[in-house]
């Protein structure tokens, strides 16, 4: 026989099972102490307490210090920890997107028939997620330290340079698994009368990362007399992130494949520019204000499950500019544009 033509397939929309209402209560307090130990040395202590109705208590704090070596040079350093609770969406996001296809699951009661098949985003609180054993999300915790200096090498010039490190545990990542024939995942879902799911995706505390980098900023201004003031700003950020380890996936899914780990690692190490540098200029004259900034973005790399799916975006340079006029004390007129020269990303290959 000839299979019928199902025609156009519309968007499945949001199912009633995906709807819900979630809430949490947060109580927080903050305290800060600043003390001058000497005329040149100051220390700052800060602490924050938070109580989450779903995560309990969280303490975070920071100690920072600054020492003025001379009138034109100061050293500074800081050390602290951080806490970030999962958002309600990360905890409870549940979606289903489907299309009609032949059911090739021999454990399904509709095997061999056209049926609606779903790709599911699930959580620890949804039927599919509970069946798989997806753990409840935990907060992310971080430790950070920085050291640097502030200098005034010339009149009207300020130079700052800071190096930093950030260690983050329990980083929330998105993971997925295909429901294929003969796998433990397929058998587990079938035993619970879940036979129309082809792919499951979920959030998990999946990675421990370490970032190191520096921030550089140079500010200078010129007094142009009767024609206003010109301000220059050079800024650069360089950072590198590495993955210390990945957390195991639920046992029924098994160990993550090398391709999956390859893609997850790239999300932290190469998806975003390692260096962003910019040069900006601002001219102020009476009620007029003109700004322009050129920014260079270093190359980025997308990595798929194998090298044939990789995509590299070349370094890019963009220019933004705007002109403002203060018509009154409470009204400003501005005209401008970001990415004036319409720089676009590289085209991806057919394989990706």
Short mmCIF file of C-alpha atoms in Angstrom, two decimals:
data_model
loop_
_atom_site.label_atom_id
_atom_site.label_comp_id
_atom_site.label_asym_id
_atom_site.label_seq_id
_atom_site.Cartn_x
_atom_site.Cartn_y
_atom_site.Cartn_z
CA UNK A 1 0.00 0.00 0.00
CA UNK A 2 0.83 3.68 -0.19
CA UNK A 3 1.21 5.64 3.01
CA UNK A 4 -1.06 8.69 3.17
CA UNK A 5 0.41 12.18 2.81
CA UNK A 6 0.06 13.90 6.17
CA UNK A 7 0.29 17.36 4.63
CA UNK A 8 1.69 20.40 6.42
CA UNK A 9 2.63 20.02 10.07
CA UNK A 10 1.96 22.94 12.36
CA UNK A 11 3.75 24.05 15.49
CA UNK A 12 2.74 21.84 18.39
CA UNK A 13 2.48 24.80 20.76
CA UNK A 14 2.59 24.57 24.54
CA UNK A 15 0.93 21.52 26.01
CA UNK A 16 -1.09 21.60 29.25
CA UNK A 17 1.56 19.36 30.85
CA UNK A 18 4.17 22.07 30.28
CA UNK A 19 2.15 24.73 32.09
CA UNK A 20 2.71 25.50 35.73
CA UNK A 21 3.22 28.11 38.42
CA UNK A 22 6.36 28.14 40.56
CA UNK A 23 7.65 30.46 43.21
CA UNK A 24 10.35 30.93 45.82
CA UNK A 25 10.86 33.30 48.73
CA UNK A 26 14.21 34.98 49.37
CA UNK A 27 15.35 36.81 52.48
CA UNK A 28 18.67 38.64 52.24
CA UNK A 29 20.90 40.90 54.31
CA UNK A 30 24.12 42.74 53.48
CA UNK A 31 26.80 44.38 55.60
CA UNK A 32 29.99 46.22 54.64
CA UNK A 33 32.85 47.61 56.70
CA UNK A 34 35.48 50.00 55.35
CA UNK A 35 38.47 50.90 57.47
CA UNK A 36 41.56 53.06 56.91
CA UNK A 37 44.41 51.22 58.61
CA UNK A 38 46.86 54.01 57.73
CA UNK A 39 46.82 57.13 55.59
CA UNK A 40 47.69 54.96 52.58
CA UNK A 41 46.18 51.57 53.38
CA UNK A 42 42.47 50.75 53.43
CA UNK A 43 40.63 47.47 53.80
CA UNK A 44 37.03 46.61 52.94
CA UNK A 45 35.05 43.67 54.32
CA UNK A 46 31.60 42.76 53.02
CA UNK A 47 29.23 39.89 53.66
CA UNK A 48 25.85 38.77 52.38
CA UNK A 49 23.38 36.29 53.83
CA UNK A 50 20.50 34.86 51.81
CA UNK A 51 17.79 32.39 52.72
CA UNK A 52 16.03 30.62 49.87
CA UNK A 53 12.79 28.79 50.54
CA UNK A 54 13.94 25.97 48.24
CA UNK A 55 17.73 25.94 48.85
CA UNK A 56 18.18 27.03 52.44
CA UNK A 57 20.94 29.36 53.66
CA UNK A 58 23.77 30.85 51.63
CA UNK A 59 26.69 32.94 52.84
CA UNK A 60 29.01 34.95 50.61
CA UNK A 61 31.57 37.64 51.22
CA UNK A 62 34.61 39.49 50.01
CA UNK A 63 37.71 41.08 51.44
CA UNK A 64 39.49 43.76 49.42
CA UNK A 65 42.39 46.07 50.12
CA UNK A 66 44.12 49.05 48.52
CA UNK A 67 47.55 50.48 49.27
CA UNK A 68 48.76 53.80 47.87
CA UNK A 69 52.46 53.41 47.12
CA UNK A 70 52.68 57.05 45.98
CA UNK A 71 50.39 59.81 44.80
CA UNK A 72 50.43 58.27 41.31
CA UNK A 73 50.34 54.54 42.08
CA UNK A 74 48.06 52.31 44.14
CA UNK A 75 47.98 48.53 44.50
CA UNK A 76 44.74 46.63 45.09
CA UNK A 77 43.60 43.05 45.65
CA UNK A 78 40.45 41.14 46.55
CA UNK A 79 39.25 37.65 47.45
CA UNK A 80 35.68 36.41 47.76
CA UNK A 81 33.11 33.76 47.09
CA UNK A 82 29.78 33.75 45.27
CA UNK A 83 26.49 31.87 45.15
CA UNK A 84 23.96 31.61 42.32
CA UNK A 85 20.70 29.71 42.67
CA UNK A 86 19.12 28.13 39.56
CA UNK A 87 16.36 30.21 38.05
CA UNK A 88 12.82 28.93 38.25
CA UNK A 89 12.93 28.39 34.48
CA UNK A 90 16.10 26.30 34.70
CA UNK A 91 14.49 24.18 37.41
CA UNK A 92 11.10 23.64 35.79
CA UNK A 93 11.42 24.16 32.05
CA UNK A 94 9.35 21.54 30.24
CA UNK A 95 8.61 21.72 26.52
CA UNK A 96 7.58 19.32 23.78
CA UNK A 97 8.06 19.80 20.07
CA UNK A 98 6.86 17.09 17.73
CA UNK A 99 6.22 15.98 14.19
CA UNK A 100 4.55 13.00 12.56
CA UNK A 101 6.75 10.12 11.44
CA UNK A 102 6.76 6.33 11.30
CA UNK A 103 7.14 4.84 14.78
CA UNK A 104 10.22 2.60 14.62
CA UNK A 105 10.18 1.64 18.31
CA UNK A 106 9.33 -2.09 18.50
CA UNK A 107 8.30 -1.64 22.16
CA UNK A 108 5.63 0.90 21.21
CA UNK A 109 1.96 -0.06 20.70
CA UNK A 110 1.97 2.11 17.54
CA UNK A 111 5.04 0.43 15.98
CA UNK A 112 5.07 0.85 12.20
CA UNK A 113 2.33 3.51 12.17
CA UNK A 114 2.43 7.23 11.55
CA UNK A 115 2.34 8.86 14.98
CA UNK A 116 3.39 12.09 16.59
CA UNK A 117 6.91 11.85 17.98
CA UNK A 118 8.33 14.33 20.49
CA UNK A 119 11.60 15.94 21.42
CA UNK A 120 11.22 16.69 25.11
CA UNK A 121 12.91 19.20 27.40
CA UNK A 122 12.35 17.83 30.87
CA UNK A 123 13.28 18.39 34.50
CA UNK A 124 13.51 16.55 37.80
CA UNK A 125 9.84 17.42 38.45
CA UNK A 126 8.33 16.07 35.20
CA UNK A 127 7.31 12.48 34.36
CA UNK A 128 10.05 11.82 31.81
CA UNK A 129 12.67 13.48 34.01
CA UNK A 130 11.65 11.51 37.08
CA UNK A 131 11.75 8.26 35.10
CA UNK A 132 15.28 8.98 33.90
CA UNK A 133 16.45 10.04 37.35
CA UNK A 134 17.48 13.59 36.57
CA UNK A 135 18.75 15.10 39.84
CA UNK A 136 17.37 18.33 41.25
CA UNK A 137 19.51 21.33 40.38
CA UNK A 138 21.90 22.66 43.01
CA UNK A 139 23.23 26.22 43.30
CA UNK A 140 26.46 27.24 41.61
CA UNK A 141 29.33 28.20 43.93
CA UNK A 142 32.37 30.29 43.06
CA UNK A 143 35.67 31.51 44.46
CA UNK A 144 37.38 34.53 42.96
CA UNK A 145 40.57 36.49 43.48
CA UNK A 146 42.06 39.55 41.80
CA UNK A 147 45.18 41.69 42.03
CA UNK A 148 46.13 44.84 40.17
CA UNK A 149 47.09 48.48 40.25
CA UNK A 150 45.86 51.98 39.46
CA UNK A 151 48.41 54.46 38.09
CA UNK A 152 48.48 58.06 36.91
CA UNK A 153 51.55 58.09 34.65
CA UNK A 154 50.72 61.48 33.08
CA UNK A 155 48.43 64.41 33.84
CA UNK A 156 44.80 63.63 32.92
CA UNK A 157 45.70 59.96 32.39
CA UNK A 158 44.61 56.94 34.45
CA UNK A 159 45.81 53.39 33.82
CA UNK A 160 44.32 50.32 35.54
CA UNK A 161 45.33 46.68 35.17
CA UNK A 162 43.81 43.78 37.08
CA UNK A 163 44.41 40.06 36.83
CA UNK A 164 41.78 37.66 38.13
CA UNK A 165 40.88 34.00 38.58
CA UNK A 166 37.38 32.50 39.01
CA UNK A 167 36.62 28.93 40.06
CA UNK A 168 32.98 27.82 39.60
CA UNK A 169 31.53 24.52 40.81
CA UNK A 170 28.15 22.98 39.89
CA UNK A 171 27.89 24.96 36.67
CA UNK A 172 24.51 24.41 35.06
CA UNK A 173 24.71 23.00 31.54
CA UNK A 174 22.19 21.62 29.08
CA UNK A 175 22.54 17.94 28.19
CA UNK A 176 20.56 15.68 25.85
CA UNK A 177 20.22 12.02 24.89
CA UNK A 178 18.64 10.22 21.93
CA UNK A 179 16.07 7.53 22.68
CA UNK A 180 17.26 4.80 20.30
CA UNK A 181 16.19 1.20 19.86
CA UNK A 182 17.67 -1.35 22.23
CA UNK A 183 18.94 1.12 24.83
CA UNK A 184 18.23 1.05 28.55
CA UNK A 185 16.70 4.51 28.22
CA UNK A 186 14.16 3.30 25.67
CA UNK A 187 13.24 0.28 27.80
CA UNK A 188 12.84 2.40 30.92
CA UNK A 189 10.49 4.85 29.20
CA UNK A 190 8.52 2.05 27.53
CA UNK A 191 7.93 0.40 30.91
CA UNK A 192 6.21 3.63 31.95
CA UNK A 193 4.10 3.77 28.77
CA UNK A 194 6.27 6.58 27.37
CA UNK A 195 6.92 5.48 23.81
CA UNK A 196 6.64 8.58 21.65
CA UNK A 197 9.82 10.41 22.76
CA UNK A 198 12.83 10.51 20.42
CA UNK A 199 15.10 12.95 22.28
CA UNK A 200 15.30 14.21 25.85
CA UNK A 201 17.12 17.37 26.97
CA UNK A 202 17.59 18.64 30.50
CA UNK A 203 19.64 20.93 32.74
CA UNK A 204 22.21 19.45 35.08
CA UNK A 205 24.99 20.66 37.40
CA UNK A 206 27.46 19.32 34.92
CA UNK A 207 30.79 21.14 35.04
CA UNK A 208 33.55 22.56 37.22
CA UNK A 209 35.38 25.39 35.45
CA UNK A 210 38.37 27.64 36.06
CA UNK A 211 38.80 31.05 34.39
CA UNK A 212 41.82 33.33 34.42
CA UNK A 213 42.23 36.67 32.72
CA UNK A 214 42.96 40.36 32.99
CA UNK A 215 41.24 43.72 32.49
CA UNK A 216 43.16 46.69 31.11
CA UNK A 217 41.82 50.24 30.90
CA UNK A 218 43.51 53.48 29.90
CA UNK A 219 41.65 56.81 30.19
CA UNK A 220 42.92 60.18 28.98
CA UNK A 221 41.26 63.51 28.26
CA UNK A 222 42.26 66.69 26.41
CA UNK A 223 41.01 70.15 27.21
CA UNK A 224 40.31 71.72 23.79
CA UNK A 225 39.60 75.16 25.20
CA UNK A 226 36.74 76.92 23.40
CA UNK A 227 35.78 73.79 21.46
CA UNK A 228 35.15 71.43 24.36
CA UNK A 229 36.83 68.39 25.86
CA UNK A 230 37.97 65.15 24.22
CA UNK A 231 37.99 61.87 26.20
CA UNK A 232 39.83 58.71 25.08
CA UNK A 233 39.31 55.22 26.50
CA UNK A 234 41.29 52.12 25.60
CA UNK A 235 39.98 48.89 27.16
CA UNK A 236 40.86 45.23 26.78
CA UNK A 237 39.74 42.01 28.43
CA UNK A 238 41.54 38.71 27.94
CA UNK A 239 40.33 35.48 29.54
CA UNK A 240 40.75 31.74 29.17
CA UNK A 241 38.41 29.12 30.65
CA UNK A 242 39.24 25.47 31.21
CA UNK A 243 37.01 22.61 32.36
CA UNK A 244 38.31 20.76 35.41
CA UNK A 245 35.77 17.95 35.20
CA UNK A 246 32.27 16.97 34.09
CA UNK A 247 29.68 15.43 36.37
CA UNK A 248 28.25 12.00 35.42
CA UNK A 249 24.90 11.76 33.67
CA UNK A 250 21.99 9.72 35.08
CA UNK A 251 22.91 6.00 35.09
CA UNK A 252 20.20 4.98 32.60
CA UNK A 253 21.71 7.30 30.00
CA UNK A 254 25.21 6.02 30.65
CA UNK A 255 28.51 7.80 30.19
CA UNK A 256 28.46 10.80 27.92
CA UNK A 257 29.94 10.13 24.50
CA UNK A 258 33.21 11.73 23.46
CA UNK A 259 31.25 13.85 21.00
CA UNK A 260 28.91 15.13 23.69
CA UNK A 261 31.80 16.04 25.99
CA UNK A 262 33.54 17.72 23.06
CA UNK A 263 30.53 19.97 22.46
CA UNK A 264 29.99 20.73 26.15
CA UNK A 265 33.63 21.65 26.67
CA UNK A 266 33.50 24.08 23.76
CA UNK A 267 30.54 25.88 25.36
CA UNK A 268 32.92 27.07 28.08
CA UNK A 269 36.26 27.26 26.29
CA UNK A 270 35.70 28.54 22.75
CA UNK A 271 32.10 29.71 22.14
CA UNK A 272 32.90 33.26 23.27
CA UNK A 273 35.75 35.64 22.33
CA UNK A 274 38.84 35.21 24.48
CA UNK A 275 39.74 38.85 23.88
CA UNK A 276 37.57 41.93 23.46
CA UNK A 277 39.43 45.21 22.95
CA UNK A 278 38.02 48.63 22.19
CA UNK A 279 39.07 52.22 21.59
CA UNK A 280 36.48 54.88 22.32
CA UNK A 281 36.38 58.62 21.94
CA UNK A 282 33.88 61.11 23.40
CA UNK A 283 33.72 64.80 22.51
CA UNK A 284 31.75 67.16 24.73
CA UNK A 285 30.99 70.74 23.74
CA UNK A 286 28.30 72.70 25.56
CA UNK A 287 25.08 70.74 24.90
CA UNK A 288 26.57 68.47 22.23
CA UNK A 289 28.02 65.03 22.91
CA UNK A 290 29.57 62.81 20.23
CA UNK A 291 30.79 59.27 20.95
CA UNK A 292 32.41 56.64 18.75
CA UNK A 293 33.87 53.26 19.63
CA UNK A 294 35.68 50.63 17.63
CA UNK A 295 35.73 47.10 19.06
CA UNK A 296 37.73 44.05 18.04
CA UNK A 297 36.34 40.63 18.89
CA UNK A 298 38.72 37.68 18.74
CA UNK A 299 37.87 34.47 16.89
CA UNK A 300 35.39 31.94 18.29
CA UNK A 301 35.03 28.23 17.70
CA UNK A 302 31.92 26.06 17.68
CA UNK A 303 32.65 22.38 18.12
CA UNK A 304 30.20 19.68 17.18
CA UNK A 305 30.20 16.01 18.06
CA UNK A 306 33.01 15.53 15.52
CA UNK A 307 35.45 17.78 13.67
CA UNK A 308 33.37 17.82 10.47
CA UNK A 309 30.72 19.85 12.33
CA UNK A 310 33.13 22.47 13.68
CA UNK A 311 32.69 26.11 12.75
CA UNK A 312 35.17 28.96 13.26
CA UNK A 313 34.16 32.61 13.29
CA UNK A 314 36.97 34.92 12.25
CA UNK A 315 37.99 37.94 14.35
CA UNK A 316 35.64 40.85 13.79
CA UNK A 317 35.83 44.64 14.07
CA UNK A 318 32.72 46.76 14.70
CA UNK A 319 32.15 50.50 15.01
CA UNK A 320 29.39 52.29 16.97
CA UNK A 321 28.69 56.02 17.00
CA UNK A 322 26.10 58.46 18.30
CA UNK A 323 25.46 62.21 18.53
CA UNK A 324 23.44 63.69 21.38
CA UNK A 325 22.01 67.13 22.08
CA UNK A 326 20.75 68.20 25.51
CA UNK A 327 17.65 70.17 24.49
CA UNK A 328 16.69 70.89 28.11
CA UNK A 329 17.73 69.78 31.59
CA UNK A 330 15.34 66.84 31.28
CA UNK A 331 15.38 66.01 27.55
CA UNK A 332 18.18 64.64 25.36
CA UNK A 333 17.95 63.97 21.63
CA UNK A 334 20.20 61.20 20.32
CA UNK A 335 20.85 59.77 16.88
CA UNK A 336 23.28 56.92 16.37
CA UNK A 337 23.92 53.43 15.16
CA UNK A 338 25.61 50.28 16.38
CA UNK A 339 27.73 48.26 13.94
CA UNK A 340 27.84 51.12 11.43
CA UNK A 341 29.58 49.08 8.73
CA UNK A 342 27.19 46.14 9.15
CA UNK A 343 29.81 43.55 9.99
CA UNK A 344 28.29 40.07 9.73
CA UNK A 345 29.42 36.67 10.99
CA UNK A 346 31.11 34.26 8.63
CA UNK A 347 28.81 31.95 6.69
CA UNK A 348 28.59 28.46 8.13
CA UNK A 349 29.44 25.46 5.99
CA UNK A 350 26.85 23.05 4.65
CA UNK A 351 28.15 20.29 6.92
CA UNK A 352 27.44 22.29 10.07
#
